[in-house]
PDB file of C-alpha atoms and ligand atoms in Angstrom:
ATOM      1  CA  UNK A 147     -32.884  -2.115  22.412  1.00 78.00           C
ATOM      2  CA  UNK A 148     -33.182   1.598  21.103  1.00 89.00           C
ATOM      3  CA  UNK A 149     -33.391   1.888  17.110  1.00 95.00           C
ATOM      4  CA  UNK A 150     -32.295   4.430  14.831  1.00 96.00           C
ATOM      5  CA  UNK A 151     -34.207   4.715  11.647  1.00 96.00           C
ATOM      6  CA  UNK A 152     -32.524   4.964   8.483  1.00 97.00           C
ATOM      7  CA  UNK A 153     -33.855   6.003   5.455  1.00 97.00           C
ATOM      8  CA  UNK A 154     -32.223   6.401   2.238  1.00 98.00           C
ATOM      9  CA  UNK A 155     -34.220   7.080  -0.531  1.00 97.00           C
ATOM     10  CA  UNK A 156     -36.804   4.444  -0.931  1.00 98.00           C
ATOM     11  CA  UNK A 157     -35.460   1.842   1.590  1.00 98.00           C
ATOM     12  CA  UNK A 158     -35.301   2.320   5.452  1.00 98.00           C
ATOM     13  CA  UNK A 159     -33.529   0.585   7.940  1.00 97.00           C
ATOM     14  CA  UNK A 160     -33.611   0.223  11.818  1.00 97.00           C
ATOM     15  CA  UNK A 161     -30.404   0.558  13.463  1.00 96.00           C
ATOM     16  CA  UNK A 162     -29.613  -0.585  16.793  1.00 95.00           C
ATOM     17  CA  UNK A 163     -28.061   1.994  19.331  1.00 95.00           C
ATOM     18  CA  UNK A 164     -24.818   0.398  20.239  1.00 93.00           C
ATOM     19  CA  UNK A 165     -22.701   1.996  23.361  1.00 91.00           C
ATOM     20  CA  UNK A 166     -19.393   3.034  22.499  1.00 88.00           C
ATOM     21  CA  UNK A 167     -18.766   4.798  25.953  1.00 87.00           C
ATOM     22  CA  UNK A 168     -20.166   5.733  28.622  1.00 88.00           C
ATOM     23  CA  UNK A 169     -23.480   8.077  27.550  1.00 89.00           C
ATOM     24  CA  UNK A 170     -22.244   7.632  23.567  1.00 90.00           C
ATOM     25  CA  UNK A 171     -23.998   5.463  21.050  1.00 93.00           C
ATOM     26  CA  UNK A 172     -23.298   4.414  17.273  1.00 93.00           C
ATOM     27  CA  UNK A 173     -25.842   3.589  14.974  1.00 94.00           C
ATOM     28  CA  UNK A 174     -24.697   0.192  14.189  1.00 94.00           C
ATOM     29  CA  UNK A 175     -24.835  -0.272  10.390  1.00 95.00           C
ATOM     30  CA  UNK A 176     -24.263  -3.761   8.841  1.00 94.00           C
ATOM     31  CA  UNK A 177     -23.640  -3.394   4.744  1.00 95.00           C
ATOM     32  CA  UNK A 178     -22.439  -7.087   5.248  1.00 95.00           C
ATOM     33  CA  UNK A 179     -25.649  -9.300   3.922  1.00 97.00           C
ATOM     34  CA  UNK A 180     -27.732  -6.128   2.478  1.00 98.00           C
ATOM     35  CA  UNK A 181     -27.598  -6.968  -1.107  1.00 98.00           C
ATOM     36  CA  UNK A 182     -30.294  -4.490  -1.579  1.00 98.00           C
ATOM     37  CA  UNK A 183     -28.859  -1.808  -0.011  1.00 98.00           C
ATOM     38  CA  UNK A 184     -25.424  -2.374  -0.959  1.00 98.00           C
ATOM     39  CA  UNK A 185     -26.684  -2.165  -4.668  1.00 98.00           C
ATOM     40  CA  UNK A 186     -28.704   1.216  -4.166  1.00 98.00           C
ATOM     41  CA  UNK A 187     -25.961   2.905  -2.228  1.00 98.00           C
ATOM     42  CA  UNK A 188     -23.384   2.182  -5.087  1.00 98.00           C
ATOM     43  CA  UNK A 189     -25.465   3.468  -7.816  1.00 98.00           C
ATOM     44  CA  UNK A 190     -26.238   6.479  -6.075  1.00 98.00           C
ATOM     45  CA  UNK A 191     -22.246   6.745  -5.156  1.00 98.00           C
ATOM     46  CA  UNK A 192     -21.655   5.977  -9.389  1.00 98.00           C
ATOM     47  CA  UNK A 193     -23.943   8.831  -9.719  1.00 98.00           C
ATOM     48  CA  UNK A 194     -22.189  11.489  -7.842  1.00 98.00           C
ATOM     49  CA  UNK A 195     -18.497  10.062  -9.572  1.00 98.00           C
ATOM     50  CA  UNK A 196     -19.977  10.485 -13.063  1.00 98.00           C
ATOM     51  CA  UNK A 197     -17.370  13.778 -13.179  1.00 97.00           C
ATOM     52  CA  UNK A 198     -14.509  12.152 -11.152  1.00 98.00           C
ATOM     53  CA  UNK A 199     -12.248  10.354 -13.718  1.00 98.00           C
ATOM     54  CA  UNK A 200     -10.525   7.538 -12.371  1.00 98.00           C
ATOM     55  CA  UNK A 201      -7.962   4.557 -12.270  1.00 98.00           C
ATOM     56  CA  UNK A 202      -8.978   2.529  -8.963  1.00 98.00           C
ATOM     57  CA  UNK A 203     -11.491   1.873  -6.123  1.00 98.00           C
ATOM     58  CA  UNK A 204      -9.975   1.346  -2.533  1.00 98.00           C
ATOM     59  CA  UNK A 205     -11.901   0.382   0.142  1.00 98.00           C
ATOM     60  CA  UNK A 206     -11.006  -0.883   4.417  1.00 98.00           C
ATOM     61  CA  UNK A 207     -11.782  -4.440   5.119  1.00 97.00           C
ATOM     62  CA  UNK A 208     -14.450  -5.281   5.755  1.00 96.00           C
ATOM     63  CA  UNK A 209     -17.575  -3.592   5.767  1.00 97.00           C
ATOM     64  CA  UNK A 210     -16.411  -1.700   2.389  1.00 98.00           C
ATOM     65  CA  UNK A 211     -15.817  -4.895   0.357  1.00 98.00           C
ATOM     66  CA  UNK A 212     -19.618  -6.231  -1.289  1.00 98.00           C
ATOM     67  CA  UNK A 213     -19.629  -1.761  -1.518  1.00 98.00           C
ATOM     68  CA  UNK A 214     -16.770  -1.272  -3.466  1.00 98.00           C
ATOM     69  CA  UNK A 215     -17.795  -4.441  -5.658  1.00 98.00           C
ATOM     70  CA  UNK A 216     -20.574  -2.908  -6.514  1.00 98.00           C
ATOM     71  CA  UNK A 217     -19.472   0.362  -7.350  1.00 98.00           C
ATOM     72  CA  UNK A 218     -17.112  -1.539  -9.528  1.00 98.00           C
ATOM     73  CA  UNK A 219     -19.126  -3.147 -11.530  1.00 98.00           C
ATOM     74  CA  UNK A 220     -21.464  -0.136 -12.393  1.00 98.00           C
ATOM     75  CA  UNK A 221     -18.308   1.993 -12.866  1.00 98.00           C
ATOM     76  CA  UNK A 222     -16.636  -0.387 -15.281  1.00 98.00           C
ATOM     77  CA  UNK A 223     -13.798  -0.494 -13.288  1.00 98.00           C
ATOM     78  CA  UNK A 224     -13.247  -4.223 -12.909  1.00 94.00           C
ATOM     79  CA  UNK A 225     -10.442  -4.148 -10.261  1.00 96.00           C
ATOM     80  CA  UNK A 226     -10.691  -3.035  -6.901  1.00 98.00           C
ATOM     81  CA  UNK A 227      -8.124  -3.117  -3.873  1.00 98.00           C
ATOM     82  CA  UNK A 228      -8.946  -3.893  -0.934  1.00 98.00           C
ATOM     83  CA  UNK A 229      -6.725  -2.779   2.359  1.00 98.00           C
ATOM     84  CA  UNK A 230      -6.728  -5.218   4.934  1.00 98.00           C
ATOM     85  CA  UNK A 231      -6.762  -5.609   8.055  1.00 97.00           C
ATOM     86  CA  UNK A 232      -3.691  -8.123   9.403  1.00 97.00           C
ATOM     87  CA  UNK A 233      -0.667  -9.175   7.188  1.00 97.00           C
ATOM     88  CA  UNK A 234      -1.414 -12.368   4.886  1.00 97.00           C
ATOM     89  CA  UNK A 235       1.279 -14.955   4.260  1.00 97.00           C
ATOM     90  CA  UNK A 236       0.796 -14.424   0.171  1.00 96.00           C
ATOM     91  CA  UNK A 237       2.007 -10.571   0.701  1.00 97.00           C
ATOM     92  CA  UNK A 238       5.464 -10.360  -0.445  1.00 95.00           C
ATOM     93  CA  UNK A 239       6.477  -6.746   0.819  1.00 97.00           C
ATOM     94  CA  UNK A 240       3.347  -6.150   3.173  1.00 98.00           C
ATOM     95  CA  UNK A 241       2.879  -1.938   3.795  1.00 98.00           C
ATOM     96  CA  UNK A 242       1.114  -1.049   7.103  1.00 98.00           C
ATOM     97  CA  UNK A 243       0.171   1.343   9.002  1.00 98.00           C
ATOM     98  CA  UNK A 244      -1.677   1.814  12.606  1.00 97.00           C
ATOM     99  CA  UNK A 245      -5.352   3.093  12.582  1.00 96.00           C
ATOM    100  CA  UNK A 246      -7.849   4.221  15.674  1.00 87.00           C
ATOM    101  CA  UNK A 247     -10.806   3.572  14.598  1.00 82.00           C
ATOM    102  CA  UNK A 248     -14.234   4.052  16.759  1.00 81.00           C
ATOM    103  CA  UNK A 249     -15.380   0.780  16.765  1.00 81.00           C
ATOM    104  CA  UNK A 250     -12.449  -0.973  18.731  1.00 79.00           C
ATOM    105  CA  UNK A 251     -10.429  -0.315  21.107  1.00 80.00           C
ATOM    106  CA  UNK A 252      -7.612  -2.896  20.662  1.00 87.00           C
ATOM    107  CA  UNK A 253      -4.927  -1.411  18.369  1.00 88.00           C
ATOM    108  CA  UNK A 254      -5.587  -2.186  14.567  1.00 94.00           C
ATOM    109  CA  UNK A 255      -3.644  -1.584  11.132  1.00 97.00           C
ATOM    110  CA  UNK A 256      -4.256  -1.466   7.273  1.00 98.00           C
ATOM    111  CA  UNK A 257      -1.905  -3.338   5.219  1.00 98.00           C
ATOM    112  CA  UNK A 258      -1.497  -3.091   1.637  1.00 98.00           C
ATOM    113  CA  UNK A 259       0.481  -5.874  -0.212  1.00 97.00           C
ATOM    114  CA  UNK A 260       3.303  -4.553  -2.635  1.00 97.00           C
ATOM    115  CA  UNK A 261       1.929  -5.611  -5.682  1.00 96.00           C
ATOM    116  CA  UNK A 262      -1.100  -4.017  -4.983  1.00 97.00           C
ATOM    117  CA  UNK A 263       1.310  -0.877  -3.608  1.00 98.00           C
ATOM    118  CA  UNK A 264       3.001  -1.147  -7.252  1.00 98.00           C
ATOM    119  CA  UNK A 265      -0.435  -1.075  -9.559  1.00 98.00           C
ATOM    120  CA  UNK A 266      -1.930   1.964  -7.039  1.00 98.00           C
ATOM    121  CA  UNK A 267       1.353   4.351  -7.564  1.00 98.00           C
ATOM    122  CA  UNK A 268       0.449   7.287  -9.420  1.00 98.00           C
ATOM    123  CA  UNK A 269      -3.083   6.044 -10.241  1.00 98.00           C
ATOM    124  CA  UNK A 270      -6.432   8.113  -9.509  1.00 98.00           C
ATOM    125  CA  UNK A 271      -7.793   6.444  -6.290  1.00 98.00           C
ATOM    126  CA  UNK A 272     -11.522   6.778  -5.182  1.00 98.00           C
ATOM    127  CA  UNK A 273     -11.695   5.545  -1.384  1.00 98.00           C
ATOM    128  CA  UNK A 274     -15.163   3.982  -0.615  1.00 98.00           C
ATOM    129  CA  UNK A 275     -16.903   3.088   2.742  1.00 98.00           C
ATOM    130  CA  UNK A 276     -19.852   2.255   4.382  1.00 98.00           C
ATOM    131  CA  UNK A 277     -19.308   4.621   7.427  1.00 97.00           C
ATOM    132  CA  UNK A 278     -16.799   7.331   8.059  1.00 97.00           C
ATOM    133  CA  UNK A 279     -17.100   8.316  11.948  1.00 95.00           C
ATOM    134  CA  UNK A 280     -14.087   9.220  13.661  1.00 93.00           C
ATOM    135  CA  UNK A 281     -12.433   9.423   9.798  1.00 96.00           C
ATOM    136  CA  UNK A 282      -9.653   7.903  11.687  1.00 95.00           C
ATOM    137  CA  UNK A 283      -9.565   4.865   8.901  1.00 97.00           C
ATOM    138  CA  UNK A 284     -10.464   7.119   6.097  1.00 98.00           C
ATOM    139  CA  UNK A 285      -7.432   9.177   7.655  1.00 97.00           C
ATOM    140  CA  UNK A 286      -4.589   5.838   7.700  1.00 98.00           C
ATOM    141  CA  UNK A 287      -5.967   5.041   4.807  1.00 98.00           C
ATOM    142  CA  UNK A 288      -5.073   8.270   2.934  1.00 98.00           C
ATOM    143  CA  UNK A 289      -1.682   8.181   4.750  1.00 98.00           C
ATOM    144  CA  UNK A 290      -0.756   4.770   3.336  1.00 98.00           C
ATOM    145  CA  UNK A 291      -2.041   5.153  -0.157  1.00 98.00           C
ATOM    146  CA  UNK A 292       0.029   8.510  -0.353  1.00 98.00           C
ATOM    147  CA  UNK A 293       3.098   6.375   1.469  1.00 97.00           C
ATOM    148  CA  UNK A 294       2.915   4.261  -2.262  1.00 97.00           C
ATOM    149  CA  UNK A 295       2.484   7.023  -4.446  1.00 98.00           C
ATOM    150  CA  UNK A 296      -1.677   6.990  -5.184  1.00 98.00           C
ATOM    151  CA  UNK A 297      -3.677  10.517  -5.757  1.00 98.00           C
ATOM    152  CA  UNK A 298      -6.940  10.725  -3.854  1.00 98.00           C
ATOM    153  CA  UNK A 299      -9.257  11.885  -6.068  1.00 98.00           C
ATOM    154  CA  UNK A 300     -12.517  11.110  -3.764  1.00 98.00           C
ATOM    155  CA  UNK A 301     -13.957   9.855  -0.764  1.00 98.00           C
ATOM    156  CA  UNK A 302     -16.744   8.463  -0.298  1.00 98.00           C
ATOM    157  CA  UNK A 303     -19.474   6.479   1.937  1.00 98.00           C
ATOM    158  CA  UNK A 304     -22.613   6.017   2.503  1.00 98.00           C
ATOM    159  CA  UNK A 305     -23.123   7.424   5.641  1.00 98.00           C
ATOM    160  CA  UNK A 306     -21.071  10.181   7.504  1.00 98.00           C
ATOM    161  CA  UNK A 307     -21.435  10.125  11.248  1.00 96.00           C
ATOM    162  CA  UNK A 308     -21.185  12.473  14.229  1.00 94.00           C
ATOM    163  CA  UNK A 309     -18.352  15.553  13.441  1.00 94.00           C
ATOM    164  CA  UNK A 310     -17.889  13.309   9.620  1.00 97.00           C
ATOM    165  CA  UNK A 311     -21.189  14.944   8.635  1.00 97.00           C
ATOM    166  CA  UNK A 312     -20.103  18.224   8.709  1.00 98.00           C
ATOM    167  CA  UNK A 313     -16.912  17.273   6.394  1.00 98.00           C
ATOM    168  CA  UNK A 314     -17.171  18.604   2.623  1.00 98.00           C
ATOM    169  CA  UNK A 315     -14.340  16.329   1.964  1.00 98.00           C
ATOM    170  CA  UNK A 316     -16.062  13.543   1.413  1.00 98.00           C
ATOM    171  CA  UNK A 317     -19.452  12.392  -0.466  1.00 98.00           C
ATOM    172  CA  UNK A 318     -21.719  10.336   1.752  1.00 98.00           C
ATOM    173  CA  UNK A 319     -25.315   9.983   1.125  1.00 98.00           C
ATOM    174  CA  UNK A 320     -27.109  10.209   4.609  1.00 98.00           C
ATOM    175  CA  UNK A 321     -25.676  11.466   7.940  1.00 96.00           C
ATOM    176  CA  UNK A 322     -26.039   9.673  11.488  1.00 95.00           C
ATOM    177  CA  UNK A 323     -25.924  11.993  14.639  1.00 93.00           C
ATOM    178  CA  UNK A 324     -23.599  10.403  17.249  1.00 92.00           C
ATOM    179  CA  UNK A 325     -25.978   9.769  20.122  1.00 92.00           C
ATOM    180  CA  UNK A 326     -25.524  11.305  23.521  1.00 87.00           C
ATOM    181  CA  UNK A 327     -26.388  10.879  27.011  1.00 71.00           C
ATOM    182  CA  UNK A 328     -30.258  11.156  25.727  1.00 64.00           C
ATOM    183  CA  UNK A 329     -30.090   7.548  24.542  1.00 53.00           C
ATOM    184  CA  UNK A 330     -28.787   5.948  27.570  1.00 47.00           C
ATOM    185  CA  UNK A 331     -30.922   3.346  29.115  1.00 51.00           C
TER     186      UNK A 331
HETATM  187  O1  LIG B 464     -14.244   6.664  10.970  1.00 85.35           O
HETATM  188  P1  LIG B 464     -13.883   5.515  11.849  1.00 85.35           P
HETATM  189  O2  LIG B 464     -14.031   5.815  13.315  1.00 85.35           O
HETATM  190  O3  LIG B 464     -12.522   4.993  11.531  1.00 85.35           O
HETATM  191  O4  LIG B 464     -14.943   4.355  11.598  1.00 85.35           O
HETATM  192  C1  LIG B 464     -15.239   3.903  10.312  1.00 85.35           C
HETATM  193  C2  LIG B 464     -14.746   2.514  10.072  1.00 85.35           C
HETATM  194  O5  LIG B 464     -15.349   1.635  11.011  1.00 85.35           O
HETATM  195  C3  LIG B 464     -15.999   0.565  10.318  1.00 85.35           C
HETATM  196  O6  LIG B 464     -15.188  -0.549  10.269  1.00 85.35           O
HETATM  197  P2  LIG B 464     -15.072  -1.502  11.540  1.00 85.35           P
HETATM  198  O7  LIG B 464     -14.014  -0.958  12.481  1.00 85.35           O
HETATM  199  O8  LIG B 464     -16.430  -1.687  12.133  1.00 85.35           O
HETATM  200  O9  LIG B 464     -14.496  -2.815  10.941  1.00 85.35           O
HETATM  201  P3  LIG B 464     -15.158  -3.915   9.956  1.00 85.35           P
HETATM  202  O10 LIG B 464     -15.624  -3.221   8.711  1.00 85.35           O
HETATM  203  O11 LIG B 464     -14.022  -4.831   9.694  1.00 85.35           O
HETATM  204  O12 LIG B 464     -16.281  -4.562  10.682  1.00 85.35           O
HETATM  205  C4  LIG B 464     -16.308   1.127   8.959  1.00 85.35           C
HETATM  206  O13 LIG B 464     -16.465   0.112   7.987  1.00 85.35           O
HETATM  207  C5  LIG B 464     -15.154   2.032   8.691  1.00 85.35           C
HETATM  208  O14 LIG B 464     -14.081   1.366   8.070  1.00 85.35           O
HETATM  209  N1  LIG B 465     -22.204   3.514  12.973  1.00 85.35           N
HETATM  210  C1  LIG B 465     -21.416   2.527  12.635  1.00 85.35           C
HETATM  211  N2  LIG B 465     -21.951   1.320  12.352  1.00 85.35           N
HETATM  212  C2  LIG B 465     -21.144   0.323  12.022  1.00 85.35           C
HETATM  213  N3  LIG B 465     -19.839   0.396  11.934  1.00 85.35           N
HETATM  214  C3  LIG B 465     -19.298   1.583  12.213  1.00 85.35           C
HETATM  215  N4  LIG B 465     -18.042   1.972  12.211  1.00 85.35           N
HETATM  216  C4  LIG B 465     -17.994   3.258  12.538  1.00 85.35           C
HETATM  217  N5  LIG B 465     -19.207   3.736  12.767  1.00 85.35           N
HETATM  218  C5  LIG B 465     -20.044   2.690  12.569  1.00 85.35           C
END
């Protein structure tokens, strides 16, 4: 299997090359289990929010949970929210909305539970990722949190990939290339 190597700051990483369509490849990057990197991303991400005052970090299930934890803790901001990904029987007024995001191709959604709607509603809101590629979450994700009332004060990830590292919307540490028909097998 190809590899992409990572490397952000001291630690590097091989990605595999996974096809996405035909000729097209992602750099498939799995936060989930990478305590190590998880912790060096969000300090570098508390870093670069030093001058960003805010009231709460949101972050997509799931690859943006043990990410936004983390951030949490060395922000001092001991609540996150998390948007998820299907409707939960505890949500009491569930708000959703549809995403397309690059990974799948079946159709998915963010939800946001009401009470959770009700704390975020004219709060400062960082959003925090591990990738941004299409921006197509980062995108439904905006739309809902501005559906409930929330300013988006920042975005950011750790890694911005294909036409997402070109954005100056967002703060990401590293940037992936998307990989073309020079990766195929
Ligand atoms: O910019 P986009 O094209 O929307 O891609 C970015 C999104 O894709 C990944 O989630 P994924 O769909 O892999 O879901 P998971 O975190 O639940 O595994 C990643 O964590 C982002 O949320
Ligand atoms: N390169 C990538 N690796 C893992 N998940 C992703 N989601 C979007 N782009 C991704």
């Amino acid at each position: 299997m190809q590899q992409y190597q990572l490397r952000l700051g001291p630690l590097t990483r091989n990605l595999p090359l996974i096809k996405i369509a035909p000729n097209t490849r992602i750099a498939s990057f799995v936060l989930l289990g990478d305590a190590e990197l998880t912790q060096y991303a969000a300090q570098r991400l508390a870093q670069r929010l030093t001058h960003t005052p805010f009231d709460y970090l949101v972050t997509m299930e799931s690859k943006g949970i043990p990410l936004a934890q983390a951030l949490s803790q060395l922000t001092h901001h001991p609540r996150f929210i998390v948007l998820r990904k299907s409707v939960k029987p505890y949500m009491t007024h569930p708000h959703t909305i549809a995403v397309t995001a690059i990974t799948t191709h079946t159709p998915q959604q963010l939800v946001l539970d009401d009470a959770d709607a009700t704390l975020l509603r004219g709060k400062r809101v960082v959003i925090v990722d591990d990738v941004i590629s299409t921006g197509g979450s980062l995108e439904a994700a905006n739309r809902l949190l501005q559906q409930v009332g929330a300013q988006i004060v920042a975005q950011t990830a750790i890694l911005a990939e294909g036409a997402a590292g070109t954005r100056t919307d967002i703060e990401f540490l590293a940037k992936l290339p998307l990989f073309d028909g020079n990766s195929s097998e």
